[in-house]
PDB file of C-alpha atoms in Angstrom:
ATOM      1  CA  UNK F1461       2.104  55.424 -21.170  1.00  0.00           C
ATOM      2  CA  UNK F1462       1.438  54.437 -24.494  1.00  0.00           C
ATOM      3  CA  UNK F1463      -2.399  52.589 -25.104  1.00  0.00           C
ATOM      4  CA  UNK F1464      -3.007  49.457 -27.359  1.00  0.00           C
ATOM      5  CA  UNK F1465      -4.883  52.322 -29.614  1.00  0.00           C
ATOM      6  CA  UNK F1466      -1.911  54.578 -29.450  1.00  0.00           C
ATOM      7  CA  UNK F1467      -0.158  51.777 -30.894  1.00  0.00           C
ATOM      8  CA  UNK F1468      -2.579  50.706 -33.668  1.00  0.00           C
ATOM      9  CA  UNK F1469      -3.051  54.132 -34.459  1.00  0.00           C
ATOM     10  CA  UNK F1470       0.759  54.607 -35.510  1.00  0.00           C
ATOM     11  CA  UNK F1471       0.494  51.437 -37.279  1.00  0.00           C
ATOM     12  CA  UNK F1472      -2.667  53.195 -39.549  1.00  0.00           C
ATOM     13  CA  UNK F1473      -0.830  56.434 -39.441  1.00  0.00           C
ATOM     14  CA  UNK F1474       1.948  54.339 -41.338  1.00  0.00           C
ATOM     15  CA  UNK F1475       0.035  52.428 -43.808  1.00  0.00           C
ATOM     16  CA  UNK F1476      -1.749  55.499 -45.055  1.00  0.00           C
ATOM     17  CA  UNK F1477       1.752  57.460 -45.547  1.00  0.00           C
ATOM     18  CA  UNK F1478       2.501  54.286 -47.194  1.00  0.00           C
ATOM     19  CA  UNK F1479      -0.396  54.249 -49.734  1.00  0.00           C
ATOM     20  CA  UNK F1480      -0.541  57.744 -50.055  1.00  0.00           C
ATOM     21  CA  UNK F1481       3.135  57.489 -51.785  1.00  0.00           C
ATOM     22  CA  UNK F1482       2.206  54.608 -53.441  1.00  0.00           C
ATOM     23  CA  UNK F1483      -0.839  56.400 -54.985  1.00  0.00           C
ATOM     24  CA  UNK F1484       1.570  59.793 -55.724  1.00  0.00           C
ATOM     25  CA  UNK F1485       3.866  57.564 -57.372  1.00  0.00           C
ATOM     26  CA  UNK F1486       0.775  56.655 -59.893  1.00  0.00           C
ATOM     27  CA  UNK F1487       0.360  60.397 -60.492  1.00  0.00           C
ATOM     28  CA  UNK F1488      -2.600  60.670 -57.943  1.00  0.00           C
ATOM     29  CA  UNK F1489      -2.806  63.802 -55.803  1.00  0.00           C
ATOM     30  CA  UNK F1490      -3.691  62.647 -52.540  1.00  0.00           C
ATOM     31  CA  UNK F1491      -4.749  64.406 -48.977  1.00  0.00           C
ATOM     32  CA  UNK F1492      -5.387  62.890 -45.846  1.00  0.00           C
ATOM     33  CA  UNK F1493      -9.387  63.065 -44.638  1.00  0.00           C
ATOM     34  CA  UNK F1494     -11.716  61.291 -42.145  1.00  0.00           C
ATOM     35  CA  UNK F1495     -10.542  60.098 -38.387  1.00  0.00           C
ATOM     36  CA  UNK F1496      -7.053  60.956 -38.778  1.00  0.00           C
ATOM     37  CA  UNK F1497      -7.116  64.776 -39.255  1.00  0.00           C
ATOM     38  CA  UNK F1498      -8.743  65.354 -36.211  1.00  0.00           C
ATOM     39  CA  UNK F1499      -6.900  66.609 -33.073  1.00  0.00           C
ATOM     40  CA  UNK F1500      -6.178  63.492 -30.518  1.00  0.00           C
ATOM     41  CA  UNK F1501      -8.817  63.976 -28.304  1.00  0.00           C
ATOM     42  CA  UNK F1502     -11.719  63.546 -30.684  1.00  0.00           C
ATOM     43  CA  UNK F1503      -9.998  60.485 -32.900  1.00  0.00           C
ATOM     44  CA  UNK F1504      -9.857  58.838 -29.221  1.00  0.00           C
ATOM     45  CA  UNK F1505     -13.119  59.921 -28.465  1.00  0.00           C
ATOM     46  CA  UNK F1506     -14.906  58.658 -32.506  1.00  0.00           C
ATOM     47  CA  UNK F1507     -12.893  55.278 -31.857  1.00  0.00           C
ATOM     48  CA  UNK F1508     -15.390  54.743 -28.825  1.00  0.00           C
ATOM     49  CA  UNK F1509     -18.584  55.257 -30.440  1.00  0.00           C
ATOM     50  CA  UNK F1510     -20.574  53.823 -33.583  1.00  0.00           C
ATOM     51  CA  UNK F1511     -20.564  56.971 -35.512  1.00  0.00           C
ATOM     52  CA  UNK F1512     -20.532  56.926 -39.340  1.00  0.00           C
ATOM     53  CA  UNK F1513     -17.551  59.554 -38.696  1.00  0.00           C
ATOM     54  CA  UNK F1514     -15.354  56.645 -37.287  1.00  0.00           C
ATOM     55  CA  UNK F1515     -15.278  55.037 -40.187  1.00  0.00           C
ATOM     56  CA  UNK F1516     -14.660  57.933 -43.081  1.00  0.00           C
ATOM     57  CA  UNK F1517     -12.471  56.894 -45.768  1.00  0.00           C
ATOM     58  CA  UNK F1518      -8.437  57.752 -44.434  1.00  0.00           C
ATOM     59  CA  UNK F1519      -7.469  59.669 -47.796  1.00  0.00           C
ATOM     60  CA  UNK F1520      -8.988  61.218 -51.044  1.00  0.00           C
ATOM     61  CA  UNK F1521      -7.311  60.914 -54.301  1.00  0.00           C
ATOM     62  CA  UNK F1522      -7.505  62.560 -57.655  1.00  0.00           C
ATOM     63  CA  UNK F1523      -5.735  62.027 -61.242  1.00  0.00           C
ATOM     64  CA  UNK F1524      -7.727  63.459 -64.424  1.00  0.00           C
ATOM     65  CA  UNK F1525     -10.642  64.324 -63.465  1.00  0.00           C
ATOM     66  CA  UNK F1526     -11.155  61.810 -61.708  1.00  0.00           C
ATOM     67  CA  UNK F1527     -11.865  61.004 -57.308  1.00  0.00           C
ATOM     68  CA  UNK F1528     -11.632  58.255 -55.518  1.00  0.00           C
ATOM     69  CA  UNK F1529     -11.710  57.459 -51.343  1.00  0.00           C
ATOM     70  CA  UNK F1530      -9.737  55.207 -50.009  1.00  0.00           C
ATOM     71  CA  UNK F1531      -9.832  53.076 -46.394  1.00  0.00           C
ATOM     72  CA  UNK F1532      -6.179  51.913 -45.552  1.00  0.00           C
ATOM     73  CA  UNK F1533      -6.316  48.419 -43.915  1.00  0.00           C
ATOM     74  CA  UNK F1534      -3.008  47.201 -42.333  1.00  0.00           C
ATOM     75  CA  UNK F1535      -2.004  44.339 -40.607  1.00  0.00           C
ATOM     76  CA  UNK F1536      -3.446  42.204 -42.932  1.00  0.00           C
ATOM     77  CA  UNK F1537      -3.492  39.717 -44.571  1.00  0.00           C
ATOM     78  CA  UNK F1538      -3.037  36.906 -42.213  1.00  0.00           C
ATOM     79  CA  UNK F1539       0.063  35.685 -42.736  1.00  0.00           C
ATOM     80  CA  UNK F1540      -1.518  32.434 -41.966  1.00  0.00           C
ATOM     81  CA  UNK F1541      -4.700  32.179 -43.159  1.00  0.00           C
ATOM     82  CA  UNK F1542      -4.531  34.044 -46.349  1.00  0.00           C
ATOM     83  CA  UNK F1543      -7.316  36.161 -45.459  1.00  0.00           C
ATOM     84  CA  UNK F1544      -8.368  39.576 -44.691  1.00  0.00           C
ATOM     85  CA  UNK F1545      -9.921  40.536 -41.727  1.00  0.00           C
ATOM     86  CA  UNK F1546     -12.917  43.205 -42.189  1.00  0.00           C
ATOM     87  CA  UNK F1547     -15.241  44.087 -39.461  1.00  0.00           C
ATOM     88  CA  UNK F1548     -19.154  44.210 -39.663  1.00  0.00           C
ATOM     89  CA  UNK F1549     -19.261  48.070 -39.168  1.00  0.00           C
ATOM     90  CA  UNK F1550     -16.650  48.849 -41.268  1.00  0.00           C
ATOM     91  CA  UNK F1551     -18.309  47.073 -44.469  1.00  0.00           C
ATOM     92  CA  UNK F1552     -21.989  48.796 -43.151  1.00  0.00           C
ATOM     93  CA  UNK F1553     -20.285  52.061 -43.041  1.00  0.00           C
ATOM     94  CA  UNK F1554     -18.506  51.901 -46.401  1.00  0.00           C
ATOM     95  CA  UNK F1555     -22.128  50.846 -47.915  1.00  0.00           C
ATOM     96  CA  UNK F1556     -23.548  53.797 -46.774  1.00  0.00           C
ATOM     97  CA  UNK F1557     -20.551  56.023 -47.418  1.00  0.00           C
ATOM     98  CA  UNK F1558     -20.719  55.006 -51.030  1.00  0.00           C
ATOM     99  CA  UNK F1559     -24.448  55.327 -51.473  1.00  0.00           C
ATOM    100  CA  UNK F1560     -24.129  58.834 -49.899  1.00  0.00           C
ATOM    101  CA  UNK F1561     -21.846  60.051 -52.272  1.00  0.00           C
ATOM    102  CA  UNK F1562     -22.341  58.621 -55.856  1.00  0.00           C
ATOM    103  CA  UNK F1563     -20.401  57.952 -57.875  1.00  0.00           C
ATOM    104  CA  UNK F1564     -17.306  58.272 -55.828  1.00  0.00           C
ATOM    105  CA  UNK F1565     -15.664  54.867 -55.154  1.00  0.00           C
ATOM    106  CA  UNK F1566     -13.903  53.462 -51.878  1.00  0.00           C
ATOM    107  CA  UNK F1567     -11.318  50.759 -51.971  1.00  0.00           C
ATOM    108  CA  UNK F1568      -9.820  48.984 -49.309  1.00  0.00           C
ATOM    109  CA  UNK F1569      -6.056  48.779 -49.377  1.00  0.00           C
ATOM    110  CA  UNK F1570      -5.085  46.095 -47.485  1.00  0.00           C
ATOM    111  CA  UNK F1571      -1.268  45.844 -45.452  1.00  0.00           C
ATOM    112  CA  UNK F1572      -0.050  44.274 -48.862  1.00  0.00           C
ATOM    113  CA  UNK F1573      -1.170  46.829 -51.102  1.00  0.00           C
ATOM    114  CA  UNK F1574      -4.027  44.626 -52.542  1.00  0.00           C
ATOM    115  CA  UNK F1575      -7.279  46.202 -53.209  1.00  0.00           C
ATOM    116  CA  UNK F1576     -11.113  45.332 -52.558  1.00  0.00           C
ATOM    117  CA  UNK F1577     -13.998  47.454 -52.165  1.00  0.00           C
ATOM    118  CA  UNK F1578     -16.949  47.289 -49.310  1.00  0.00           C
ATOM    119  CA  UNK F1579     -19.471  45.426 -51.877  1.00  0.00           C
ATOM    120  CA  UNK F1580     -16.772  43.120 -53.105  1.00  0.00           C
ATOM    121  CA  UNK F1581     -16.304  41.902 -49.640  1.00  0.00           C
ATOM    122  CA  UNK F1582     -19.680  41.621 -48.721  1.00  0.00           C
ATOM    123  CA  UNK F1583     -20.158  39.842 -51.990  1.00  0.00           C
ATOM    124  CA  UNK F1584     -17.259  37.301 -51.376  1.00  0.00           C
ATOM    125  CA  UNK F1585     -18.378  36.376 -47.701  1.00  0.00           C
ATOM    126  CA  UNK F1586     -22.287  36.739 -47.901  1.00  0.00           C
ATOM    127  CA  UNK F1587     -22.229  32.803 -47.176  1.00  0.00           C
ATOM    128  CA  UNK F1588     -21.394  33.876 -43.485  1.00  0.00           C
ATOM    129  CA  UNK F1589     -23.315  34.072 -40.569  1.00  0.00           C
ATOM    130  CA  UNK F1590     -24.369  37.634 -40.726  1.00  0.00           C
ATOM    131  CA  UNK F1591     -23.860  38.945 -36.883  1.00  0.00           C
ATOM    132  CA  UNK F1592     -23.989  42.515 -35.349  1.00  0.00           C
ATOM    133  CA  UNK F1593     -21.313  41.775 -32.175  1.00  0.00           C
ATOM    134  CA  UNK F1594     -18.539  43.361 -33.391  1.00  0.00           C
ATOM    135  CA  UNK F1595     -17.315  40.199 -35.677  1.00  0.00           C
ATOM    136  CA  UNK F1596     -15.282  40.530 -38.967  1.00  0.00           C
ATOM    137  CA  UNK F1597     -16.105  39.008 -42.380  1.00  0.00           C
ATOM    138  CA  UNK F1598     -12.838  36.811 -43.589  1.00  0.00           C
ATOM    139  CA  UNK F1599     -12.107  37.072 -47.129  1.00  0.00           C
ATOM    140  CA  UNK F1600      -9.626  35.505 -49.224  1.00  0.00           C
ATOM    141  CA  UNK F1601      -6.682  37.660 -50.560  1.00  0.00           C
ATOM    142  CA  UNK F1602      -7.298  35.921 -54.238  1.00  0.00           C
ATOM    143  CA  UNK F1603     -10.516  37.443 -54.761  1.00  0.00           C
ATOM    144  CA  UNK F1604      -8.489  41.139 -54.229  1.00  0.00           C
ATOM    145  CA  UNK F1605      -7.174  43.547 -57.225  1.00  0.00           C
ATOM    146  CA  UNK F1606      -3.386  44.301 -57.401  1.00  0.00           C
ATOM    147  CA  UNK F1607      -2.859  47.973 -56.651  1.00  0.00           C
ATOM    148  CA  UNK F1608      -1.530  49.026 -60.184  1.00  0.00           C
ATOM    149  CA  UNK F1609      -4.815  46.851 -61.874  1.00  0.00           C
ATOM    150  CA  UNK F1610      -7.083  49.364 -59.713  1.00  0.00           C
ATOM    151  CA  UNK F1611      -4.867  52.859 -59.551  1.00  0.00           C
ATOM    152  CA  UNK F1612      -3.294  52.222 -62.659  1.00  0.00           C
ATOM    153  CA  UNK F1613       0.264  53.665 -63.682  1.00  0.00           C
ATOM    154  CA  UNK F1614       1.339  56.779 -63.962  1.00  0.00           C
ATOM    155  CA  UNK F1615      -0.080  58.786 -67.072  1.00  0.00           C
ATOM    156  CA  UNK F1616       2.161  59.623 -69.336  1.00  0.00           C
ATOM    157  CA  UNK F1617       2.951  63.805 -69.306  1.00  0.00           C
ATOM    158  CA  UNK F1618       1.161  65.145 -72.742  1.00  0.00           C
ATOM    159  CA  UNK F1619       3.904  67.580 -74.688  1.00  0.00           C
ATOM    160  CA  UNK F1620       3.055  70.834 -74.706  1.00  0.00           C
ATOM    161  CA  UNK F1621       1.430  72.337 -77.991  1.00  0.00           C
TER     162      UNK F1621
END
């Protein structure tokens, strides 16, 4: 029997395979980290608690010298509404995970490859009721970067001397 969070879990699985290419094909080297390279047990076991480990950036990425962390958000945007859908915890967690570990970044890369990051979302919906029930903070998909704008292109190769 397959459970609702078998089934979003394939759908995250997918998106991060999906920006993980997308991010090679920039000249990134990526690699999987966080939730999803733990065995089954303990990924079903983090998504029913409040830990800070539940919501660890899905991949690490590195071009030149320089790192970056990246949370993979799919299913969004609404196709409707033209906004994302990001939940209370996971904007608290990405605070602290960025404040932890200065001066790496974390982006958001939403279901149509756009880009935010934690403090840009908190930033564009700080008018909202701030509540601690589980609720999500709805931000428009204009205020977020285009993938290339944020990972760039690939670098050129430099000839060899």
């Amino acid at each position: 029997m397959v459970t609702h969070w078998q089934k979003r879990k394939a759908v995250g699985d997918a998106h991060e395979q999906r920006v993980a290419a997308a991010l090679a094909a920039q000249g990134w080297t990526v690699e999987r980290c966080g939730q999803g390279t733990y065995p089954p047990a303990i990924q079903q076991a983090l998504a029913r608690t409040t830990s800070a480990l539940r919501w660890f950036p899905d991949l690490i990425a590195a071009r030149a010298g320089e790192v970056v962390t990246i949370d993979a958000k799919d299913c969004m945007p609404s196709s409707t509404s033209g906004r994302y859908a990001v939940s209370d915890e996971t904007i608290h967690a990405g605070l602290q995970f960025i404040a932890a570990n200065r001066p790496t970044p974390l982006y958001y890369v939403f279901g149509d490859l756009c880009v935010l990051t934690p403090v840009e979302v908190l930033h564009y919906t700080g008018h909202a009721e701030r509540r601690y029930d589980g609720a999500y903070r709805l931000v428009s998909t204009r205020h977020a970067h285009p993938f290339d704008t944020v990972f760039g292109r690939r670098l050129p190769l430099r000839a060899a001397s």
